[in-house]
Amino acid sequence: MAPNRTLRLILGDQLNYKHSWFATVDQSVTYVLMEIRSETDYVTHHVQKVAAIFAAMRSFATWLEKRGHRVVYLTLDDDRNQQSFADNIQRLLKSETCDRFEYLCPDEYRVDRHLAELAKSLPVPTAVVDTEHFLTGRYEVRDFFTGKKQYLMESFYREMRRKHDILMEGDKPVGGKWNYDVENRNRYDGKVPVPTPKTFRNDVSDIVAMLEKAGVSTFGEIDLKKLIWPVNRQQAMAVLRHFVEHCLPYFGRYQDSMTTESWSLFHSRLSFALNTKMLSPLEVIERAGQAWQDNTQRIDLAQIEGFVRQILGWREYMRGIYWAAMPEYASRNYFDHSADLPEYYWTGETNMNCMRHAIGQSLEYAYAHHIQRLMVTGNFALLAGVDPDRVDAWYLGVYIDAFEWVEITNTRGMSQYADGGVVGSKPYVSSANYMHKMSDYCKSCYYDRKVKHGERACPFNSLYWDFYDRNRDKLGNNPRIAQMYRVWDKMSESEQAAIRTQASEYRKRLNDL
Ligand code: FAD
Ligand code: DLZ
Ligand code: SF4
């Protein structure tokens, strides 16, 4: 008699407590989660990222077991663990006497290919099932833009608002405007106290000891008994409640600010819970939307719209770009950049205060908020001409929320413009002017933000002008940058020469800045 049993794989970022798979308990189904070297080793991860993923996977497996599901959980040091999805699945199909294999649709191209190949090679029927997480299908962005000249987040976002009836009054946006971005550009002035971030004291000492014993290479800091990130549904919900109560009223207003006084300001810090699917984007949007409706005095439209745009707009859009453009997206290098990533990305030891702060907190918390990623570390890597492969590897390793579908589109696309303008219509570069406008970094910096060349000249200044100058053939016709070229062209030849010399000198000794 055939055993009639199914093996179902759940990946480390597929911890969807609300998935229909788990609604009924079926003893003919075995769920498997596995901690494996192929996943710990494809890039060097921040130790908090690996610890949080493993802790979240373990909590999820325990939750499944408590509900009566049959679960196999392979820890990294389990003797039976073959350390790859394919090898473990092949073995488990036999040991669990299963005659069917099912898996949830992976979000990463590499894993998707790996599992598709595996499924093809197995002697049993297989099925791939939706993760029931995203608001759009894998290819919805691609299909939406088919036949159109350019990808444009804003038009996709408006379509999402209509389709999901979010912040709409009939077919019009609530308040009459689609986008309140211009109201999201305030410097943090200290007037509103920053809420203390909601953190946890998860003990991950066993996990980290296991990683060390196994020789898994990681970097970054960790407090073994106090991992601050949510590792189960209950904790994830607590972060969501905290955000809605304390941060949402100021979210949009200070979204683009940076300050040495806080590492997360009014940001939600929900990306890890979202990307591992412990929370769904729709429930996050609904919770925030409900809070806004309940108290429009306290939470104005610009705040809620700014937040919804990130999740309903940017997050879904980036995923769509990923599936439209992979795998060739991963090798794009529009500017042919080839420099090494400076050493201080791994240590934070630099005289540039903005970089020291953004990198320092990334190493301490495995987190930096969007504008730090884009306008400090990303901006600098682009101005310095760093190879996008190295930039990607750093971002994919360092952040708690880094999974390739959302990391590479943000890094290679939005931040490095290595895709030549698929995600963004111009490179996100800036000199010290922007940094000073949006942060308190410059006032206590070794470098002088007002100086372009000479002693203690802020490196961002000369590198910024030099970037435009040396990439004129690629950017000169972009109408969004025309004004900057006019400013450059008005500078005297001697000023231009001094800037070029300064930039070239800084690029030669990038590691010493
Ligand atoms: P909030 O500011 O509170 O925003 C709310 C939510 O909106 C986030 O949790 C996230 O789910 C979503 N969101 C906001 N901006 C974006 C965006 N640009 N793309 C996709 N979703 C967005 N985000 C990741 O989740 N993983 C990454 O690996 C990642 N790498 C990045 C690399 C670079 C160079 C840049 C510029 C951005 C990157 N982002 C990434 C986007 C963004 O910086 C993070 O989503 C955000 O900082 C997470 O913190 P938060 O939850 O406090 O976000
Ligand atoms: C990032 C990560 C790590 C470090 N470890 C595991 C693991 O051991 N097992 C697992 O199933 N998933 C892990 N992940 C997540 C995957 O590498 C991968 O990034 C996502 O599944 C792709 O969407
Ligand atoms: Fe950064 Fe330059 Fe400002 Fe220093 S002066 S914090 S290096 S932008």
Short mmCIF file of N, CA and C in Angstrom, two decimals, residues 76 104 144 177 233 285 309 368 386-387 394 416 444:
data_model
loop_
_atom_site.label_atom_id
_atom_site.label_comp_id
_atom_site.label_asym_id
_atom_site.label_seq_id
_atom_site.Cartn_x
_atom_site.Cartn_y
_atom_site.Cartn_z
N LEU A 76 21.14 23.16 12.81
CA LEU A 76 22.36 23.18 12.00
C LEU A 76 23.32 22.03 12.39
N LEU A 104 6.53 26.11 -0.40
CA LEU A 104 5.96 27.44 -0.59
C LEU A 104 6.84 28.23 -1.55
N PHE A 144 1.97 45.02 -15.43
CA PHE A 144 1.40 46.37 -15.35
C PHE A 144 2.14 47.34 -16.27
N LYS A 177 -5.40 64.13 -2.60
CA LYS A 177 -4.02 64.00 -3.13
C LYS A 177 -3.53 62.57 -2.95
N ARG A 233 5.13 35.46 16.52
CA ARG A 233 3.97 36.28 16.13
C ARG A 233 3.59 37.28 17.24
N ILE A 285 -1.06 47.41 7.23
CA ILE A 285 -1.72 48.59 6.65
C ILE A 285 -3.08 48.81 7.32
N ARG A 309 2.37 54.14 1.65
CA ARG A 309 3.17 54.17 0.41
C ARG A 309 4.38 53.24 0.49
N ALA A 368 19.54 50.02 10.07
CA ALA A 368 19.63 51.47 9.84
C ALA A 368 18.36 51.81 9.11
N VAL A 386 32.33 52.19 -5.77
CA VAL A 386 32.50 50.81 -5.30
C VAL A 386 31.74 49.84 -6.20
N ASP A 387 32.36 48.70 -6.45
CA ASP A 387 31.76 47.62 -7.25
C ASP A 387 30.40 47.23 -6.65
N TRP A 394 27.45 43.56 1.15
CA TRP A 394 27.41 44.20 2.48
C TRP A 394 25.96 44.37 2.94
N GLN A 416 22.43 52.41 -5.96
CA GLN A 416 23.66 52.49 -6.77
C GLN A 416 23.40 52.85 -8.23
N SER A 444 29.31 67.88 14.43
CA SER A 444 30.39 67.36 15.27
C SER A 444 31.35 66.47 14.46
#
